[in-house]
Short mmCIF file of C-alpha atoms in Angstrom, two decimals:
data_model
loop_
_atom_site.label_atom_id
_atom_site.label_comp_id
_atom_site.label_asym_id
_atom_site.label_seq_id
_atom_site.Cartn_x
_atom_site.Cartn_y
_atom_site.Cartn_z
CA MET A 17 53.95 -20.34 98.70
CA SER A 18 55.73 -23.68 98.53
CA ALA A 19 58.89 -24.14 100.59
CA VAL A 20 60.19 -26.39 97.82
CA LYS A 21 62.44 -24.57 95.38
CA PRO A 22 62.21 -25.18 91.62
CA ILE A 23 64.99 -26.58 89.45
CA LYS A 24 64.70 -24.23 86.48
CA LYS A 25 66.72 -26.43 84.14
CA PRO A 26 65.99 -29.98 85.30
CA GLU A 27 67.93 -32.80 83.69
CA ILE A 28 65.69 -34.95 81.49
CA LYS A 29 66.61 -38.39 82.71
CA ARG A 30 64.04 -40.59 81.00
CA THR A 31 62.69 -40.52 77.44
CA GLN A 32 62.33 -44.26 76.74
CA LEU A 33 59.52 -46.75 77.15
CA PHE A 34 59.36 -48.64 80.46
CA ILE A 35 58.61 -52.37 80.00
CA ASP A 36 59.19 -55.19 82.50
CA ASN A 37 61.22 -52.87 84.79
CA GLN A 38 63.57 -51.79 82.00
CA TYR A 39 63.81 -48.60 79.97
CA VAL A 40 63.93 -49.53 76.28
CA ASN A 41 63.63 -47.95 72.85
CA SER A 42 60.50 -48.45 70.80
CA VAL A 43 60.41 -51.37 68.37
CA SER A 44 60.15 -48.97 65.44
CA GLY A 45 62.86 -46.65 66.74
CA LYS A 46 60.58 -43.68 66.04
CA THR A 47 60.57 -40.67 68.35
CA PHE A 48 58.43 -37.58 68.85
CA GLU A 49 59.29 -34.19 70.29
CA THR A 50 57.91 -32.66 73.44
CA VAL A 51 57.81 -28.86 73.66
CA ASN A 52 58.12 -26.34 76.47
CA PRO A 53 54.85 -24.37 76.15
CA ALA A 54 56.32 -21.31 77.90
CA THR A 55 59.07 -20.87 75.29
CA GLU A 56 57.94 -23.01 72.31
CA ASP A 57 61.37 -24.67 72.42
CA VAL A 58 61.76 -28.43 71.93
CA ILE A 59 62.76 -30.06 75.22
CA CYS A 60 63.79 -33.46 73.86
CA GLN A 61 62.81 -36.41 71.70
CA VAL A 62 60.75 -39.19 73.31
CA GLN A 63 60.57 -42.79 72.13
CA GLU A 64 57.26 -43.36 70.34
CA GLY A 65 55.44 -46.53 71.29
CA ASP A 66 52.86 -48.17 69.03
CA LYS A 67 51.10 -51.53 68.70
CA ALA A 68 54.27 -53.65 68.81
CA ASP A 69 55.36 -51.98 72.03
CA VAL A 70 51.90 -52.25 73.55
CA ASP A 71 51.96 -55.99 72.78
CA LYS A 72 55.27 -56.34 74.65
CA ALA A 73 54.01 -54.31 77.61
CA VAL A 74 50.74 -56.23 77.86
CA ALA A 75 52.64 -59.53 77.71
CA ALA A 76 54.84 -58.38 80.61
CA ALA A 77 51.80 -57.23 82.58
CA LYS A 78 50.00 -60.51 81.91
CA LYS A 79 53.03 -62.50 83.06
CA ALA A 80 53.12 -60.46 86.29
CA MET A 81 49.52 -61.57 86.92
CA MET A 82 50.14 -65.31 86.54
CA ARG A 83 48.67 -67.45 89.29
CA LYS A 84 51.90 -68.15 91.20
CA SER A 85 53.80 -64.98 90.37
CA VAL A 86 55.49 -62.84 93.01
CA TRP A 87 52.93 -60.08 92.53
CA ARG A 88 49.86 -62.32 92.52
CA THR A 89 50.92 -64.14 95.69
CA MET A 90 52.14 -61.06 97.55
CA ASP A 91 50.52 -60.51 100.94
CA PRO A 92 48.10 -57.55 100.67
CA ALA A 93 49.75 -55.83 103.63
CA VAL A 94 53.12 -56.07 101.86
CA ARG A 95 51.53 -54.66 98.72
CA GLY A 96 50.30 -51.77 100.82
CA LYS A 97 53.80 -51.12 102.11
CA LEU A 98 55.06 -51.02 98.51
CA LEU A 99 52.52 -48.31 97.63
CA ASN A 100 53.56 -46.34 100.68
CA ARG A 101 57.20 -46.72 99.70
CA ILE A 102 56.40 -45.33 96.23
CA ALA A 103 54.75 -42.35 97.93
CA GLU A 104 57.82 -41.78 100.13
CA ILE A 105 60.15 -41.67 97.12
CA ILE A 106 57.84 -39.27 95.29
CA GLU A 107 57.74 -36.95 98.28
CA ARG A 108 61.53 -37.07 98.57
CA ASP A 109 61.93 -36.11 94.90
CA VAL A 110 59.05 -33.62 94.72
CA ALA A 111 61.21 -30.68 93.59
CA TYR A 112 62.67 -32.56 90.64
CA ILE A 113 59.40 -34.20 89.53
CA ALA A 114 57.50 -30.91 89.80
CA SER A 115 60.20 -29.06 87.86
CA VAL A 116 60.03 -31.56 85.01
CA GLU A 117 56.24 -31.17 85.00
CA VAL A 118 56.52 -27.37 84.80
CA LEU A 119 58.95 -27.61 81.91
CA ASP A 120 56.74 -30.01 79.96
CA ASN A 121 53.26 -28.80 80.94
CA GLY A 122 53.63 -25.09 81.76
CA LYS A 123 51.70 -24.99 85.03
CA PRO A 124 53.13 -22.81 87.83
CA PHE A 125 55.67 -24.57 90.02
CA VAL A 126 53.65 -24.22 93.21
CA ASN A 127 50.73 -25.97 91.51
CA ALA A 128 52.98 -28.71 90.16
CA VAL A 129 54.29 -29.35 93.67
CA GLY A 130 50.72 -29.68 94.87
CA ASP A 131 49.90 -32.12 92.07
CA VAL A 132 52.91 -34.31 92.83
CA ARG A 133 52.03 -34.39 96.53
CA ILE A 134 48.41 -35.27 95.76
CA GLY A 135 49.68 -38.19 93.68
CA ALA A 136 51.69 -39.41 96.65
CA GLU A 137 48.70 -39.00 98.96
CA CYS A 138 46.54 -41.11 96.64
CA LEU A 139 49.14 -43.88 96.70
CA ARG A 140 49.16 -43.76 100.50
CA PHE A 141 45.36 -43.95 100.62
CA TYR A 142 45.19 -47.06 98.46
CA GLY A 143 48.21 -48.51 100.21
CA GLY A 144 46.13 -48.50 103.36
CA TYR A 145 43.25 -50.13 101.53
CA CYS A 146 45.15 -53.16 100.22
CA ASP A 147 44.43 -55.45 103.19
CA LYS A 148 40.84 -54.26 103.63
CA LEU A 149 39.29 -55.74 100.48
CA GLU A 150 37.00 -58.17 102.27
CA GLY A 151 34.39 -60.57 100.92
CA LYS A 152 31.27 -61.89 102.65
CA THR A 153 30.16 -65.09 104.35
CA LEU A 154 26.84 -66.27 102.89
CA CYS A 155 24.16 -68.32 104.66
CA MET A 156 23.32 -71.46 102.69
CA PRO A 157 20.75 -74.27 103.13
CA ASN A 158 21.31 -77.31 105.34
CA GLY A 159 23.76 -75.64 107.71
CA LYS A 160 26.30 -74.91 104.99
CA PHE A 161 27.93 -71.61 104.13
CA GLY A 162 29.48 -69.94 101.13
CA TYR A 163 31.82 -67.03 100.82
CA THR A 164 32.83 -64.38 98.32
CA ARG A 165 36.23 -62.83 97.77
CA TYR A 166 37.51 -60.02 95.61
CA GLU A 167 39.97 -60.92 92.87
CA PRO A 168 42.05 -58.57 90.71
CA VAL A 169 40.57 -57.74 87.31
CA GLY A 170 43.92 -58.47 85.63
CA VAL A 171 45.77 -56.23 83.19
CA VAL A 172 44.59 -52.61 83.36
CA GLY A 173 45.18 -50.20 80.49
CA ALA A 174 45.45 -46.66 81.86
CA ILE A 175 45.38 -43.59 79.61
CA THR A 176 46.02 -40.22 81.20
CA PRO A 177 45.47 -36.60 80.04
CA TRP A 178 47.94 -33.76 79.66
CA ASN A 179 46.47 -31.31 82.17
CA PHE A 180 47.47 -33.19 85.37
CA PRO A 181 49.91 -35.77 83.97
CA PHE A 182 51.84 -36.93 87.03
CA ALA A 183 48.98 -36.77 89.53
CA LEU A 184 46.60 -38.71 87.31
CA SER A 185 49.23 -41.31 86.47
CA CYS A 186 49.61 -41.85 90.22
CA PHE A 187 45.83 -42.00 90.69
CA LYS A 188 45.38 -44.69 88.06
CA ILE A 189 48.34 -46.75 89.23
CA ALA A 190 47.25 -46.48 92.86
CA HIS A 191 43.73 -47.77 92.20
CA ALA A 192 44.93 -50.68 90.10
CA LEU A 193 47.89 -51.77 92.23
CA GLY A 194 45.89 -51.40 95.42
CA ALA A 195 43.56 -54.13 94.16
CA GLY A 196 46.45 -56.31 92.98
CA ASN A 197 46.27 -55.63 89.24
CA SER A 198 49.06 -54.94 86.77
CA VAL A 199 49.12 -51.83 84.58
CA VAL A 200 50.08 -50.61 81.13
CA LEU A 201 50.11 -46.82 81.34
CA LYS A 202 49.96 -44.57 78.27
CA PRO A 203 50.88 -41.05 79.35
CA PRO A 204 49.83 -38.05 77.22
CA GLU A 205 51.97 -37.34 74.17
CA GLN A 206 51.91 -33.61 74.96
CA THR A 207 53.35 -34.06 78.46
CA PRO A 208 54.97 -37.50 78.90
CA LEU A 209 58.13 -36.61 80.84
CA SER A 210 56.96 -36.60 84.46
CA SER A 211 55.08 -39.90 84.08
CA LEU A 212 58.18 -41.58 82.64
CA LEU A 213 59.98 -40.86 85.93
CA LEU A 214 57.70 -43.36 87.63
CA GLY A 215 59.72 -46.26 86.27
CA ASP A 216 62.79 -45.43 88.37
CA ILE A 217 60.57 -44.80 91.38
CA LEU A 218 58.85 -48.20 91.02
CA ILE A 219 62.18 -50.03 90.69
CA GLU A 220 63.59 -48.32 93.79
CA ALA A 221 60.43 -49.12 95.74
CA GLY A 222 60.76 -52.80 94.88
CA VAL A 223 57.75 -53.29 92.59
CA PRO A 224 58.22 -56.59 90.69
CA PRO A 225 58.92 -56.57 86.93
CA GLY A 226 55.92 -56.26 84.62
CA VAL A 227 53.57 -54.89 87.26
CA VAL A 228 53.69 -51.39 85.76
CA ASN A 229 54.70 -50.60 82.18
CA ILE A 230 54.75 -47.15 80.57
CA ILE A 231 54.28 -46.60 76.83
CA PRO A 232 54.49 -43.00 75.59
CA GLY A 233 52.89 -42.57 72.20
CA PHE A 234 49.89 -41.24 70.33
CA GLY A 235 46.23 -42.02 70.85
CA PRO A 236 45.44 -43.40 67.38
CA THR A 237 48.37 -45.85 67.60
CA ALA A 238 49.46 -46.72 71.14
CA GLY A 239 46.15 -45.76 72.74
CA ALA A 240 44.07 -47.62 70.18
CA ALA A 241 46.25 -50.73 70.45
CA LEU A 242 45.86 -50.73 74.23
CA THR A 243 42.09 -50.30 74.25
CA ALA A 244 41.58 -52.99 71.60
CA HIS A 245 43.96 -55.54 73.11
CA ASN A 246 42.28 -58.83 74.00
CA ASP A 247 44.61 -59.43 76.97
CA VAL A 248 43.69 -56.10 78.59
CA ASN A 249 40.89 -56.70 81.08
CA LYS A 250 40.01 -53.12 81.93
CA VAL A 251 40.64 -49.64 80.54
CA THR A 252 40.57 -46.48 82.59
CA PHE A 253 40.65 -43.26 80.58
CA THR A 254 40.57 -39.56 81.40
CA GLY A 255 40.19 -37.23 78.43
CA SER A 256 37.80 -36.08 75.74
CA THR A 257 34.28 -37.35 75.17
CA GLU A 258 35.16 -38.04 71.53
CA VAL A 259 37.90 -40.48 72.51
CA GLY A 260 35.69 -41.94 75.22
CA HIS A 261 33.24 -43.06 72.52
CA LEU A 262 36.08 -44.78 70.65
CA ILE A 263 37.25 -46.61 73.77
CA GLN A 264 33.77 -47.81 74.63
CA LYS A 265 33.36 -49.09 71.07
CA ALA A 266 36.77 -50.81 71.16
CA SER A 267 35.65 -52.71 74.24
CA GLY A 268 32.51 -53.89 72.50
CA ASP A 269 34.42 -54.87 69.38
CA THR A 270 36.96 -56.99 71.30
CA ASN A 271 36.72 -58.76 74.66
CA LEU A 272 34.08 -56.59 76.39
CA LYS A 273 36.72 -55.30 78.79
CA ARG A 274 35.54 -53.14 81.65
CA VAL A 275 35.76 -49.42 80.95
CA THR A 276 35.90 -46.40 83.27
CA LEU A 277 35.67 -43.00 81.58
CA GLU A 278 36.13 -39.53 83.06
CA LEU A 279 35.36 -37.16 80.21
CA GLY A 280 34.68 -33.53 79.37
CA GLY A 281 32.78 -30.90 81.30
CA LYS A 282 30.97 -27.60 81.00
CA SER A 283 30.14 -27.09 84.64
CA ALA A 284 27.65 -24.50 85.83
CA LEU A 285 27.96 -21.95 88.61
CA ILE A 286 24.79 -20.19 89.81
CA ILE A 287 25.24 -16.91 91.71
CA GLY A 288 22.20 -15.72 93.62
CA LYS A 289 21.24 -12.11 94.20
CA SER A 290 22.14 -12.34 97.90
CA ALA A 291 25.75 -13.37 97.23
CA ASP A 292 28.61 -11.23 98.57
CA LEU A 293 30.20 -10.19 95.27
CA ASP A 294 33.50 -9.19 96.84
CA LYS A 295 33.89 -12.78 97.98
CA VAL A 296 32.39 -14.68 95.07
CA VAL A 297 33.90 -12.80 92.11
CA PRO A 298 37.44 -14.14 92.82
CA LEU A 299 36.07 -17.59 93.63
CA ALA A 300 34.04 -17.72 90.43
CA GLN A 301 36.88 -16.62 88.18
CA ASP A 302 39.49 -18.78 89.88
CA GLY A 303 37.09 -21.71 89.54
CA CYS A 304 36.94 -21.05 85.81
CA PHE A 305 40.61 -20.25 85.20
CA VAL A 306 42.10 -22.98 87.42
CA ASN A 307 45.10 -24.63 85.72
CA MET A 308 44.85 -22.01 82.94
CA GLY A 309 41.27 -23.16 82.37
CA GLN A 310 42.52 -26.63 81.47
CA THR A 311 40.38 -28.53 83.96
CA CYS A 312 37.42 -30.73 83.06
CA CYS A 313 35.44 -29.74 86.16
CA ALA A 314 36.18 -25.99 85.88
CA LEU A 315 33.15 -23.74 86.50
CA THR A 316 32.89 -22.48 82.93
CA ARG A 317 29.23 -21.40 82.71
CA THR A 318 28.57 -18.58 85.17
CA PHE A 319 24.87 -17.76 85.69
CA VAL A 320 24.32 -14.50 87.61
CA HIS A 321 21.01 -13.05 88.88
CA GLU A 322 19.92 -9.98 86.93
CA ASP A 323 19.79 -7.80 90.07
CA VAL A 324 23.57 -8.12 90.54
CA TYR A 325 24.63 -8.97 86.99
CA ASP A 326 26.13 -5.63 85.95
CA GLU A 327 28.08 -5.25 89.18
CA PHE A 328 29.33 -8.83 88.95
CA VAL A 329 30.57 -8.27 85.40
CA LYS A 330 32.30 -5.02 86.41
CA LYS A 331 34.10 -6.66 89.32
CA SER A 332 35.01 -9.71 87.23
CA VAL A 333 36.66 -7.52 84.61
CA GLU A 334 38.64 -5.70 87.30
CA TYR A 335 39.77 -9.00 88.78
CA ALA A 336 40.77 -10.39 85.37
CA ARG A 337 42.87 -7.31 84.68
CA GLN A 338 44.65 -7.79 88.00
CA THR A 339 45.21 -11.45 87.14
CA ARG A 340 46.74 -10.48 83.79
CA ALA A 341 49.88 -9.31 85.61
CA LYS A 342 50.20 -12.74 87.23
CA VAL A 343 50.48 -14.70 83.98
CA GLY A 344 54.00 -15.60 82.90
CA ASP A 345 57.06 -17.79 83.49
CA PRO A 346 55.70 -20.74 85.51
CA PHE A 347 58.96 -21.14 87.42
CA LEU A 348 58.55 -17.70 89.08
CA GLU A 349 57.03 -17.52 92.55
CA ASN A 350 54.55 -14.70 91.91
CA VAL A 351 53.04 -16.30 88.78
CA LYS A 352 49.49 -17.58 89.11
CA TYR A 353 48.92 -18.89 85.59
CA GLY A 354 51.28 -20.22 82.93
CA PRO A 355 50.79 -20.94 79.23
CA GLN A 356 48.33 -23.28 77.55
CA VAL A 357 49.75 -26.74 77.02
CA ASP A 358 50.51 -26.55 73.28
CA LYS A 359 49.82 -24.71 70.03
CA THR A 360 46.78 -26.84 69.22
CA GLN A 361 45.09 -25.86 72.47
CA PHE A 362 46.24 -22.24 72.13
CA ASP A 363 44.76 -21.93 68.64
CA LYS A 364 41.50 -23.62 69.68
CA ILE A 365 40.99 -21.14 72.52
CA LEU A 366 41.64 -18.10 70.31
CA ASP A 367 39.28 -19.52 67.66
CA LEU A 368 36.48 -19.92 70.19
CA ILE A 369 37.08 -16.40 71.49
CA GLU A 370 36.66 -15.07 67.93
CA CYS A 371 33.54 -17.18 67.56
CA GLY A 372 32.11 -15.68 70.76
CA LYS A 373 32.59 -12.17 69.40
CA LYS A 374 31.02 -13.05 66.04
CA GLU A 375 28.00 -14.66 67.70
CA GLY A 376 27.25 -11.51 69.68
CA ALA A 377 28.82 -11.96 73.11
CA LYS A 378 30.47 -8.85 74.52
CA LEU A 379 34.22 -9.17 75.01
CA GLU A 380 34.80 -7.26 78.26
CA CYS A 381 38.56 -7.85 78.49
CA GLY A 382 41.35 -10.06 77.19
CA GLY A 383 40.75 -12.16 74.12
CA GLY A 384 44.22 -12.37 72.65
CA ARG A 385 47.78 -13.55 72.97
CA LEU A 386 49.48 -12.20 76.07
CA ILE A 387 53.20 -12.78 75.49
CA GLU A 388 54.94 -12.85 72.11
CA LYS A 389 56.60 -16.21 72.70
CA GLY A 390 54.90 -19.06 74.46
CA TYR A 391 51.27 -20.17 74.38
CA PHE A 392 49.96 -17.53 76.78
CA VAL A 393 46.32 -16.38 76.53
CA GLU A 394 45.00 -13.24 78.21
CA PRO A 395 42.47 -13.76 81.01
CA THR A 396 39.23 -13.25 79.10
CA VAL A 397 35.74 -12.27 80.22
CA PHE A 398 32.58 -12.36 78.08
CA SER A 399 29.22 -10.88 79.08
CA ASN A 400 25.84 -11.02 77.28
CA VAL A 401 26.43 -14.69 76.57
CA THR A 402 23.44 -16.77 75.50
CA ASP A 403 23.03 -20.51 75.88
CA ASN A 404 23.11 -21.25 72.15
CA MET A 405 26.56 -19.76 71.57
CA ARG A 406 29.50 -22.09 71.01
CA ILE A 407 31.41 -20.60 73.93
CA ALA A 408 28.45 -21.51 76.17
CA LYS A 409 28.19 -25.07 74.88
CA GLU A 410 31.68 -26.28 74.02
CA GLU A 411 34.55 -27.07 76.35
CA ILE A 412 37.03 -24.23 75.75
CA PHE A 413 39.72 -25.47 78.15
CA GLY A 414 41.23 -22.02 78.54
CA PRO A 415 41.04 -18.86 80.69
CA VAL A 416 37.72 -17.69 79.24
CA GLN A 417 34.83 -16.79 81.56
CA GLN A 418 31.31 -16.69 80.13
CA ILE A 419 28.78 -14.75 82.21
CA MET A 420 25.07 -15.34 81.60
CA LYS A 421 22.09 -13.52 83.14
CA PHE A 422 19.03 -15.12 84.75
CA SER A 423 15.88 -13.66 86.32
CA ASN A 424 14.70 -16.43 88.67
CA ILE A 425 16.23 -19.48 90.26
CA GLU A 426 14.08 -22.03 88.42
CA GLU A 427 15.25 -20.61 85.10
CA ALA A 428 18.86 -20.80 86.25
CA ILE A 429 18.54 -24.43 87.32
CA ASP A 430 16.90 -25.50 84.06
CA ARG A 431 19.55 -23.75 81.98
CA ALA A 432 22.38 -25.12 84.11
CA ASN A 433 21.07 -28.66 83.64
CA ASP A 434 20.58 -28.27 79.88
CA THR A 435 23.97 -29.66 78.85
CA GLU A 436 25.44 -32.89 77.53
CA TYR A 437 28.29 -32.51 80.00
CA GLY A 438 28.45 -32.81 83.76
CA LEU A 439 31.19 -33.48 86.35
CA ALA A 440 30.62 -30.51 88.67
CA ALA A 441 28.34 -27.63 89.62
CA ALA A 442 28.24 -24.93 92.30
CA VAL A 443 26.00 -22.30 93.81
CA PHE A 444 27.09 -19.11 95.60
CA THR A 445 24.46 -17.41 97.76
CA ASN A 446 23.97 -16.10 101.28
CA ASP A 447 20.54 -17.78 101.44
CA ILE A 448 21.11 -21.24 102.91
CA SER A 449 17.66 -22.46 101.82
CA GLU A 450 18.41 -21.39 98.25
CA ALA A 451 21.83 -23.07 98.40
CA ILE A 452 20.37 -26.42 99.49
CA TYR A 453 17.50 -26.21 97.02
CA VAL A 454 19.78 -25.49 94.06
CA ALA A 455 22.35 -28.12 95.06
CA HIS A 456 19.62 -30.78 95.15
CA ALA A 457 18.15 -29.59 91.84
CA PHE A 458 21.34 -29.87 89.79
CA GLY A 459 21.12 -32.64 87.18
CA VAL A 460 22.34 -36.19 87.59
CA ARG A 461 24.76 -36.09 84.64
CA THR A 462 28.27 -36.78 85.90
CA GLY A 463 30.40 -37.41 82.83
CA VAL A 464 31.73 -40.58 84.50
CA ASP A 465 30.83 -44.03 83.19
CA GLN A 466 31.74 -47.00 85.34
#
């Protein structure tokens, strides 16, 4: 349990765009609402950025990268101290930042605190790396030598997802600033509020104007404008595979900017017949339901050996029913899981649950709405799932466990690897030889394109 106490009604301090170290309204003056997923109440209106605002932000970021600018000429060790100062301020304000994240995202407060702290830790890590980006001395003919040095890429467009909004905003800023780049950050439209707090933090830390700019808005407008901008030198995106295709295409259609994508997942977990079920049942389900199932590397395809399959299913259902009592108000200390992020995600999960039933999977428990108000989904367990079912192939992004049966380890490996997704995989067994064999046999798909 976190020693940090939540602020159950945090003041919403920032709803504007952040450009050139100033909070400003959008050029169009348009706004969009952000909703508390635990209550379905509107929290506030947020300024909606689009192409005109992206142009302003990119211009500010480009100016910050000019050859003799304060940022470009800053000593790397000083840059590292700035990143550490950002981390210090985040850690000081962890209760407030985490509370805003809970309000906007719905994850339990203790998890939000962990996310905020991980963001600070990432900034510290890359702060220590700033003065360690070293080139090489090259041997040349006739007694001469050459050398290489690393240079910043330039303006980085960073697009973050709604499941870990503050942490991933910190991750993307830390990588880019650590190498001396400037950033235009587009936070998720579903959960923009915690990321918008970074502007005040950056100003207090002493980050020069234009180095980081934050444009809340929608993917087809602000996101598309950022990825297609000819003055953006790199795009880093975490989100859906569908959008990843669009970003890769936008790069090819414009200036061939560098692209890093971290996309969807349907990660496999193989449970051998020697596994201690009392230990692995909670681990398997928690690995699937983590962050209300809204995690790209969640272990969402559970393959269980036929010798222990029935017992595993029985214990998983019992565990899910115990978990059901721990779903609720994310500000409460004893709550393990909160709501899904929004109505779109809530409806998608329930639709896939219905599809699983229609396609012949056995609904062991859950499967419906848990609380009358708020986007809460019951912890759900399916057995008798086959590989061709939608729930076995598509990323559900909700608290839905699919349990499949296998008869031998080679079959399990082949089925686990038969997916267009990747990102993660796991094996639970008490046979160390089996564990090493399976770990080495998992496929090379990673879902990350660099």
